[in-house]
Coordinates of C-alpha atoms in Angstrom, one line a residue:
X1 CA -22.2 7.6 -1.3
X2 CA -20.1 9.6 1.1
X3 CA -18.8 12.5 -1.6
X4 CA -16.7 13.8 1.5
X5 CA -14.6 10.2 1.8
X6 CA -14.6 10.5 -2.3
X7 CA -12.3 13.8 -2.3
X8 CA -10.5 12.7 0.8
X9 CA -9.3 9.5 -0.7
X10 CA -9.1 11.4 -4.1
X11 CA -6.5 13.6 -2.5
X12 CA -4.7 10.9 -0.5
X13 CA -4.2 9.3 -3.7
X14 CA -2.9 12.1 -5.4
X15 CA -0.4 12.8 -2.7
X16 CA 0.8 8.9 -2.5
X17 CA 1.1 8.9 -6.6
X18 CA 2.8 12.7 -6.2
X19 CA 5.8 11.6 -3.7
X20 CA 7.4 8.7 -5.7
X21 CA 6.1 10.6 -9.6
X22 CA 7.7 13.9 -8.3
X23 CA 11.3 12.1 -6.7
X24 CA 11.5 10.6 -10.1
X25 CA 11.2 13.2 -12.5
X26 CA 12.1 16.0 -10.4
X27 CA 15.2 14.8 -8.4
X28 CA 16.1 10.9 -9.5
X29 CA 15.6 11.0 -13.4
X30 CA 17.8 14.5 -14.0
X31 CA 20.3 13.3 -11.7
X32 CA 21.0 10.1 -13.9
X33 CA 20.4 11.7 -16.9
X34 CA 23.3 14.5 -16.1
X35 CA 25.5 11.2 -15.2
X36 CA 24.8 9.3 -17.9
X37 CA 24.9 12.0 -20.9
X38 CA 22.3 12.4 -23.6
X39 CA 23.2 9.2 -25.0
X40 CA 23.2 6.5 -22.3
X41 CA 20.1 8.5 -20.5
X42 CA 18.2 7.8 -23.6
X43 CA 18.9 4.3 -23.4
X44 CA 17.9 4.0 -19.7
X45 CA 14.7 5.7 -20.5
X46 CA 13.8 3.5 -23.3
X47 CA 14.8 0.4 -21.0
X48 CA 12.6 1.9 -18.4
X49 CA 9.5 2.7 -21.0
X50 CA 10.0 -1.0 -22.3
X51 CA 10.1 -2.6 -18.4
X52 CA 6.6 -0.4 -18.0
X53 CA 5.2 -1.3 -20.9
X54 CA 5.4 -5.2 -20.4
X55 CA 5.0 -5.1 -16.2
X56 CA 2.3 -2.2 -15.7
X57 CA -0.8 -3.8 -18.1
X58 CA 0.0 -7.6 -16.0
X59 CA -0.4 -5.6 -12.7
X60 CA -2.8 -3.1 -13.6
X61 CA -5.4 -5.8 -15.0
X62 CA -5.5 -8.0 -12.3
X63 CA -6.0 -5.1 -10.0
X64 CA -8.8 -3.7 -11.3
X65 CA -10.1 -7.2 -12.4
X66 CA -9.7 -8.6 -8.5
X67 CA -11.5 -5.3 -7.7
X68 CA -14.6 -5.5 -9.8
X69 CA -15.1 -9.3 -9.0
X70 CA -13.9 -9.6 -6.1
X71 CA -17.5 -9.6 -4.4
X72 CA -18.1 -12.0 -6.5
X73 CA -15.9 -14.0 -5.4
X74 CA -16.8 -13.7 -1.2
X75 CA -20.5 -14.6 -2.7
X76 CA -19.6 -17.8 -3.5
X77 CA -16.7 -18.2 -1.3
X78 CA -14.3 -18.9 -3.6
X79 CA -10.6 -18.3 -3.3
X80 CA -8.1 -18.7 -6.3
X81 CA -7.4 -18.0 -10.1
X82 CA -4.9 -14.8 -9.2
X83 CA -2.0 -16.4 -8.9
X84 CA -2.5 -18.1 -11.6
X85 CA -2.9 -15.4 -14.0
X86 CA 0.2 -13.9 -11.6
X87 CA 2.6 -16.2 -12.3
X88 CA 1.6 -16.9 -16.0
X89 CA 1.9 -13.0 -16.5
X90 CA 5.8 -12.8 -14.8
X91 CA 6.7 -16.0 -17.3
X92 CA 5.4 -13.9 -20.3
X93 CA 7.0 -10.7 -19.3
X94 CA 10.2 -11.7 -18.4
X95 CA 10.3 -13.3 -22.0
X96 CA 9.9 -9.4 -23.8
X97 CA 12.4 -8.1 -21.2
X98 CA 15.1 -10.5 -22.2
X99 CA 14.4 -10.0 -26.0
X100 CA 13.4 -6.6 -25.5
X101 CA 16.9 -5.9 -23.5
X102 CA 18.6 -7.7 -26.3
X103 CA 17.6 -5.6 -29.2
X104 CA 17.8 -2.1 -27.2
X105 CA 21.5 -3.2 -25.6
X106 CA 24.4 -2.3 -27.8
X107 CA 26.4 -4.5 -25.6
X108 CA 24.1 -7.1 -23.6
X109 CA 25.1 -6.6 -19.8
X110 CA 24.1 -9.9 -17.6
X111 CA 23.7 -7.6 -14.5
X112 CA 21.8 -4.8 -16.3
X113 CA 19.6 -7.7 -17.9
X114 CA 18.7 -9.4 -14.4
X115 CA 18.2 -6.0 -12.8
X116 CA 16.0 -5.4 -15.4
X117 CA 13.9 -8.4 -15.4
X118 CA 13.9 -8.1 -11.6
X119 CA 12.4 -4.8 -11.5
X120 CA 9.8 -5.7 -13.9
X121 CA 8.4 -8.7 -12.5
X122 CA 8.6 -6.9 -8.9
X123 CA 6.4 -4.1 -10.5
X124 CA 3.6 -7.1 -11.4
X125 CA 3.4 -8.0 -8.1
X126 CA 3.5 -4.8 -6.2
X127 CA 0.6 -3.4 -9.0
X128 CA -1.6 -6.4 -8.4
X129 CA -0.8 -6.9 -4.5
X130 CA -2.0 -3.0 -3.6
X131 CA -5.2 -3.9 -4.7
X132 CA -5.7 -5.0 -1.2
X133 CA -6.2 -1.6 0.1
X134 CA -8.2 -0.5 -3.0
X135 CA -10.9 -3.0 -2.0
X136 CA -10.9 -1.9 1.7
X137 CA -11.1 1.9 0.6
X138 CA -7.5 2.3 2.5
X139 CA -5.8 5.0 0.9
X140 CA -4.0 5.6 4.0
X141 CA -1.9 2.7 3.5
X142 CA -1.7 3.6 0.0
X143 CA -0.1 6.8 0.9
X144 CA 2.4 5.2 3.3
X145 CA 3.5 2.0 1.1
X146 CA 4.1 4.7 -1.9
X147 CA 6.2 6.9 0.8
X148 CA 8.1 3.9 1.5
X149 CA 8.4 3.1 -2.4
X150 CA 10.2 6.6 -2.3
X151 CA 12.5 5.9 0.6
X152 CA 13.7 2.8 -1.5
X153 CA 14.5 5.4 -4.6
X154 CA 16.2 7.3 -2.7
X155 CA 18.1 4.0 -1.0
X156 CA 18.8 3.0 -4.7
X157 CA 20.2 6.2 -5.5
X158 CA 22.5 6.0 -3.5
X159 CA 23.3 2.4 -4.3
X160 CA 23.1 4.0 -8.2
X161 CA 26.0 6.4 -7.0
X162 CA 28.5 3.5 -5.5
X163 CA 27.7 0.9 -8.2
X164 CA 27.1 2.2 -11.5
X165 CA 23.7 0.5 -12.6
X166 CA 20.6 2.8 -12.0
X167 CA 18.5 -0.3 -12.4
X168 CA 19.3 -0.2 -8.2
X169 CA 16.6 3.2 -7.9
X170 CA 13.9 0.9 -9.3
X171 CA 14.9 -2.9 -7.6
X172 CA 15.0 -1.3 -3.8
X173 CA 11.9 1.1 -4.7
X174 CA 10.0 -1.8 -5.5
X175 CA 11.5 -4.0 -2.5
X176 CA 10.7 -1.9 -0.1
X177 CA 7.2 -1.3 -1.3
X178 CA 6.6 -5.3 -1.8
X179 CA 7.7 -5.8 2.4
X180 CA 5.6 -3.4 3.3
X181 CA 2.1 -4.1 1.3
X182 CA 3.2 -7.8 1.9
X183 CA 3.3 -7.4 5.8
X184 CA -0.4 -5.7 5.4
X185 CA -2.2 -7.7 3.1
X186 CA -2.9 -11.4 3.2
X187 CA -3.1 -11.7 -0.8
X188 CA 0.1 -13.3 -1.2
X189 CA -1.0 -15.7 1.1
X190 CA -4.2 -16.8 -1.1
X191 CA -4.1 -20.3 -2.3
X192 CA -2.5 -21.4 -5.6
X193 CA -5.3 -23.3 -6.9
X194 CA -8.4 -22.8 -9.7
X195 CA -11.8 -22.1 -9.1
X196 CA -15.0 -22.7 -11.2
X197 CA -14.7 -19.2 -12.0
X198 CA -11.2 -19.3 -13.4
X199 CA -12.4 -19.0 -16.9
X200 CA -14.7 -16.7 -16.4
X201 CA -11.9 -14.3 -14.8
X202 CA -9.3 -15.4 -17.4
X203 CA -11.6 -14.8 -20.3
X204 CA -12.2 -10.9 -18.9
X205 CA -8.1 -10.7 -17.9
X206 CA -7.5 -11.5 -21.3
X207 CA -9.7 -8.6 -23.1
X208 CA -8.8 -6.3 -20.0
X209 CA -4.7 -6.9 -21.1
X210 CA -4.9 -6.3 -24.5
X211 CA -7.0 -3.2 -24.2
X212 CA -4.3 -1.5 -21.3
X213 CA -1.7 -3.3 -23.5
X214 CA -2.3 -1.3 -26.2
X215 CA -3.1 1.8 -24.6
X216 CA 0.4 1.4 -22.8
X217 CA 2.1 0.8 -25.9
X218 CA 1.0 4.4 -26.8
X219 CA 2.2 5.8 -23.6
X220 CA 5.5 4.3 -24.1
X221 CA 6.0 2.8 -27.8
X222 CA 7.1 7.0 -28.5
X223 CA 10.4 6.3 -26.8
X224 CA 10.8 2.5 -28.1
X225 CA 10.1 4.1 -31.4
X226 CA 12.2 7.1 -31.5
X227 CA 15.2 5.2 -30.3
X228 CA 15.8 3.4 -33.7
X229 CA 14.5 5.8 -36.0
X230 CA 16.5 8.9 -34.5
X231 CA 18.9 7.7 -31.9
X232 CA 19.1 8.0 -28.3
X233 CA 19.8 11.7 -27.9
X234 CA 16.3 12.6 -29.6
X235 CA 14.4 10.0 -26.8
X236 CA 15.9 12.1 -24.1
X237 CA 15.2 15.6 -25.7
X238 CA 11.6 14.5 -26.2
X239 CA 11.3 13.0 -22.8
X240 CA 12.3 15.8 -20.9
X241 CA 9.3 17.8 -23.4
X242 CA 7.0 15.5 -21.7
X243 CA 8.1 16.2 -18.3
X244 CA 5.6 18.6 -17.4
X245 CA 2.5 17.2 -19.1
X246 CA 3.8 14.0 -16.9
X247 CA 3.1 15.6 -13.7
X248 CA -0.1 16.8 -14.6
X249 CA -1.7 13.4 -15.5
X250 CA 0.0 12.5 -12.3
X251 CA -2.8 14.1 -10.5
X252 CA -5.7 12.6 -12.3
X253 CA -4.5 8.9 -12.3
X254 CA -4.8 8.6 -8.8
X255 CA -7.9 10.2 -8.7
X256 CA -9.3 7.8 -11.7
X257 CA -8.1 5.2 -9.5
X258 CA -10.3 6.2 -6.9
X259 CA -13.4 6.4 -9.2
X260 CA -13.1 3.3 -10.2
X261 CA -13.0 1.9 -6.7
X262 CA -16.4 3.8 -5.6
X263 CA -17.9 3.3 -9.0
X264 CA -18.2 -0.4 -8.6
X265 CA -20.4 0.3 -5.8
X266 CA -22.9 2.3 -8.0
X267 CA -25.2 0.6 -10.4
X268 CA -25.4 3.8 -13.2
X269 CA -24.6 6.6 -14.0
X270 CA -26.9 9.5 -15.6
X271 CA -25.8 11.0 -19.0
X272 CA -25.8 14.6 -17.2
X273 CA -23.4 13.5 -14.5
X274 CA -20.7 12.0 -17.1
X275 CA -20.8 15.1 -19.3
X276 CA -20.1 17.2 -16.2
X277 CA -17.6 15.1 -14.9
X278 CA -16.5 16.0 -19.2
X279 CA -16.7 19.6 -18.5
X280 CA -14.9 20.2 -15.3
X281 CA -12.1 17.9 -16.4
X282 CA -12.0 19.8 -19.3
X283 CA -11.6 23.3 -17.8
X284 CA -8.8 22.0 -15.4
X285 CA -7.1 20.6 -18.5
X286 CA -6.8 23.7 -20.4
X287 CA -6.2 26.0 -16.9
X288 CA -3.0 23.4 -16.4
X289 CA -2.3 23.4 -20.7
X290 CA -1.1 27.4 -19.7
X291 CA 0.5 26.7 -16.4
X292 CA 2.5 24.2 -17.8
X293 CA 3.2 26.0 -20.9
X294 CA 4.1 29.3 -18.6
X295 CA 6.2 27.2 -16.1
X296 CA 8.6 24.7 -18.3
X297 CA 11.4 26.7 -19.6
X298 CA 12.7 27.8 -16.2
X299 CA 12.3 23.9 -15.0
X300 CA 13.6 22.3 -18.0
X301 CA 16.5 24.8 -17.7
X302 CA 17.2 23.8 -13.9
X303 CA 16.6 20.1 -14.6
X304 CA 18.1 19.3 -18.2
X305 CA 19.9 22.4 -19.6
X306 CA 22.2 20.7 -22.1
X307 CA 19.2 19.5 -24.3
X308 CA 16.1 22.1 -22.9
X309 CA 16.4 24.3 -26.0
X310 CA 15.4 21.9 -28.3
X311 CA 12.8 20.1 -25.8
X312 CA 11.1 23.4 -25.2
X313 CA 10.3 23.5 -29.2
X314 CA 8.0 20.4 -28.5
X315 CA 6.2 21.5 -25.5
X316 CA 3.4 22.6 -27.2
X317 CA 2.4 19.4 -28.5
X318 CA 3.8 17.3 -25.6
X319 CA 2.0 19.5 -23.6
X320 CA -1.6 19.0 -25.3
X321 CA -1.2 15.3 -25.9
X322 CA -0.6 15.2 -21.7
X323 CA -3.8 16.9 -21.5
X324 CA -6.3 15.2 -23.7
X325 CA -4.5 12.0 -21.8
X326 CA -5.7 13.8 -18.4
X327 CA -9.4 13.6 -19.7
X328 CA -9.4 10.3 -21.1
X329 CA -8.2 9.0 -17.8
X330 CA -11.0 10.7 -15.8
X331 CA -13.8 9.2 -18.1
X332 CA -11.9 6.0 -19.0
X333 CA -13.1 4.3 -15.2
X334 CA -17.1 5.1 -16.1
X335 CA -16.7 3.5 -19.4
X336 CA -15.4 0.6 -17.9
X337 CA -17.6 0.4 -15.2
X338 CA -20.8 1.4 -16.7
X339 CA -19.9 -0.8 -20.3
X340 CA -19.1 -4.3 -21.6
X341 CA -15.3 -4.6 -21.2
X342 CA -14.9 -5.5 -24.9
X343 CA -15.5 -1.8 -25.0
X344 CA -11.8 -1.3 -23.7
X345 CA -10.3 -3.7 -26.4
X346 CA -12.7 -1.9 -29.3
X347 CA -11.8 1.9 -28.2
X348 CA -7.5 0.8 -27.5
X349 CA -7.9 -1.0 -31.2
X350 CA -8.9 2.1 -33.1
X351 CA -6.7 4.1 -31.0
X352 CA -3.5 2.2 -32.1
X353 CA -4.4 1.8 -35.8
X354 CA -5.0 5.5 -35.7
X355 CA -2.0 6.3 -33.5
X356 CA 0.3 4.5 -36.1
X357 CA -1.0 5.9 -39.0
X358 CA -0.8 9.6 -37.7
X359 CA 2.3 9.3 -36.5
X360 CA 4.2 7.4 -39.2
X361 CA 2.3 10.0 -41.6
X362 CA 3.4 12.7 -39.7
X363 CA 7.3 12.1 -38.9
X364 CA 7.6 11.0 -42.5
X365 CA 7.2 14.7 -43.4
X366 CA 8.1 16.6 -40.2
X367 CA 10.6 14.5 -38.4
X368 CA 10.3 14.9 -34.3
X369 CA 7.5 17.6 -34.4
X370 CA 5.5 15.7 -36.9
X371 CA 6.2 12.5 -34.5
X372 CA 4.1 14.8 -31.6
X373 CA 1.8 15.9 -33.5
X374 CA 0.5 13.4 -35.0
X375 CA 0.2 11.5 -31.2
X376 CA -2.2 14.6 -30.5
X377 CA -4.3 13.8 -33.1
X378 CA -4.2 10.7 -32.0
X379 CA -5.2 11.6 -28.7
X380 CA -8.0 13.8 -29.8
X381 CA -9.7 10.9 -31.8
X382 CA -9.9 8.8 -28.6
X383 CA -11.4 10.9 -26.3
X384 CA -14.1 11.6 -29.3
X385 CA -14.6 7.8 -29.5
X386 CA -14.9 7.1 -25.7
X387 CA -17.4 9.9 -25.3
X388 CA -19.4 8.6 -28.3
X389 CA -19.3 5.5 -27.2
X390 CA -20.7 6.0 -23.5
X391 CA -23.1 8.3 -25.1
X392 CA -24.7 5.4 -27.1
X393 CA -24.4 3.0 -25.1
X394 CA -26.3 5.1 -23.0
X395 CA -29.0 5.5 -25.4
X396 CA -29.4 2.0 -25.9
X397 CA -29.6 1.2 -22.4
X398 CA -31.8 3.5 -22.0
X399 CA -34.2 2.9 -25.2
X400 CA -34.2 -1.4 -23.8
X401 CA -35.4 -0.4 -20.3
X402 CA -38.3 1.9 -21.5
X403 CA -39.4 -0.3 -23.9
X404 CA -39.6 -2.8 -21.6
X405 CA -41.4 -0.4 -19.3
X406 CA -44.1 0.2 -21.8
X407 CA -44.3 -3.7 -22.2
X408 CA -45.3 -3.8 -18.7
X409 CA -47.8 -1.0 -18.7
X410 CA -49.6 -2.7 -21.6
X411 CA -49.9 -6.1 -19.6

């Protein structure tokens, strides 16, 4: 495998994720938030959380599902199932937006709603549709389409400014992304139409969904949470806390993504190589813990000063629980190559059962900072669980193929 090509895509990837991640939190999301005021800002984040939280697991899984069976499908020359699974995940999120919308909206807004549900179901299609390049190893065109995702932003921005409705920076980000990975890929253009593999690939969609369901719903459920138990102003003092810990994870995403795509051409990994694959993500997690920690109070004073006080008094938790995220995501692509998938739904169970009882335990006695800390804790008993279970699993693997070895010698 061609360890050069590896970093080279690695760092394409982290520049295409950094230029629309950075425009966002940097320039786009302060500017609404200083137009807006504490209290509508908190609502469009928790509108914006909710929209993720429905759209990115639909997209997400048929990406990496399309990826990993994807020679699979060429074997047999079959062509099908995705859209689908497509179109059956846009019907089912558009249902949570509307009810979602609904609960969240004080008064319900037919254009906010639409743009909304718009924006959603375009980010489906543009997560599942990129997949194209993933497959061909083109993270040149990844770069460009999420450059062009920027330009729209920034075109919505604007839009943002003369209209009102800051759903606009995420409807013409996501348009202008869609024409361009539409023009390049011919996946859109794939028959509508089931294959004898349809179940096989719906069965592992399924257990693929609820898994990066659930681990979505603890990257986002903090904002739907905090927004009826403390109010809008506390969701947008704790999501400028997590600011900083966002940009770091936006570094290692990419580069997970990247694994994944070259992992699915390897058949195993060696116990020695994953823990120090562990190790180094590890040291760069605690060398960025103190950066970020040494680097947010002059930011979060540029970028949100009328709330940055009280957000800096959570950045040591926010902070931590960013960083133990970072690791997870680096390791999180080997257990899914090098394990059964059920894995994902077994490891994202525990973690939410944990996750609510830490966190309800927490805030019960220590209100906002007892709401953080108990999602590092819940954090921490995740990346224990995913390392123990590659470690076994390992074991086991191992254990079946030399007994089978000694079978043969004996013969």
């Amino acid at each position: 495998m061609p360890k050069k090509k590896i970093i080279f895509d690695s760092i394409l990837n982290i520049i295409a994720a950094a230029v629309p991640t950075l425009l966002i939190q940097i320039i786009i999301l302060p500017i609404i938030g200083k137009r807006l005021g504490d209290e509508n800002y908190g609502l469009a984040i928790t509108l914006i959380s909710m929209a993720t939280l429905f759209s990115l697991p639909f997209g997400s899984v048929l990406n990496n599902i399309r990826l990993l069976m994807n020679d699979e499908y060429n074997n047999y020359g079959l062509q099908g199932d995705f859209k689908i699974l497509l179109t059956v995940g846009m019907i089912i999120n558009s249902v949570f937006i509307i009810i979602g919308t609904i609960y969240y909206e004080e008064k319900i807004s037919i254009i906010s709603l639409l743009l909304i549900l718009l924006f959603s179901c375009q980010n489906i299609l543009r997560e599942y549709l990129v997949v194209s390049f993933r497959i061909s190893l083109n993270y040149k065109a990844i770069l460009l389409n999420n450059l062009i995702l920027g330009m729209g932003y920034l075109f919505g921005l604007a839009i943002f400014f003369w209209i009102g409705y800051w759903q606009f920076i995420y409807v013409f980000g996501a348009s202008f992304s869609l024409i361009y990975i539409i023009k390049k890929s011919d996946l859109i253009r794939e028959r509508f139409s089931r294959t004898e593999m349809f179940n096989k690939t719906a069965n592992k969609s399924v257990v693929l969904f609820f898994s990066v369901f659930m681990k979505t719903v603890l990257t986002y459920a903090d904002k739907l949470l905090l927004f009826p138990l403390l109010g809008p102003a506390a969701v947008s003092i704790y999501y400028s806390s997590t600011l900083m810990g966002k940009i770091a994870s936006m570094v290692v995403t990419p580069i997970s993504g990247v694994m994944l795509s070259y992992l699915t051409k390897m058949e195993k990994m060696k116990l020695r190589d994953f823990f120090s694959i562990l190790f180094l993500g590890t040291i760069v997690g605690i060398m960025g813990y103190f950066l970020i920690i040494f680097i947010s109070e002059p930011i979060l004073n540029i970028l949100y000063p009328a709330w940055a006080t009280e957000s800096l008094k959570l950045i040591y938790l926010t902070t931590a629980t960013a960083i133990i995220g970072v690791i997870t995501s680096i390791i999180n692509p080997i257990i899914l190559r090098f394990n059964h998938i059920n894995w994902q739904l077994i490891i994202n169970i525990i973690n939410l059962i944990v996750y609510i009882i830490f966190v309800f335990i927490f805030y019960s006695e220590y209100g906002l900072m007892g709401f953080c800390l108990g999602m590092l804790l819940a954090s921490i008993v995740k990346l224990f669980i995913m390392v123990l279970v590659f470690v076994v699993n390992y074991r086991n693997k191992s254990s079946i193929s030399l007994s089978c070895k000694n079978v043969g010698n004996e013969e």
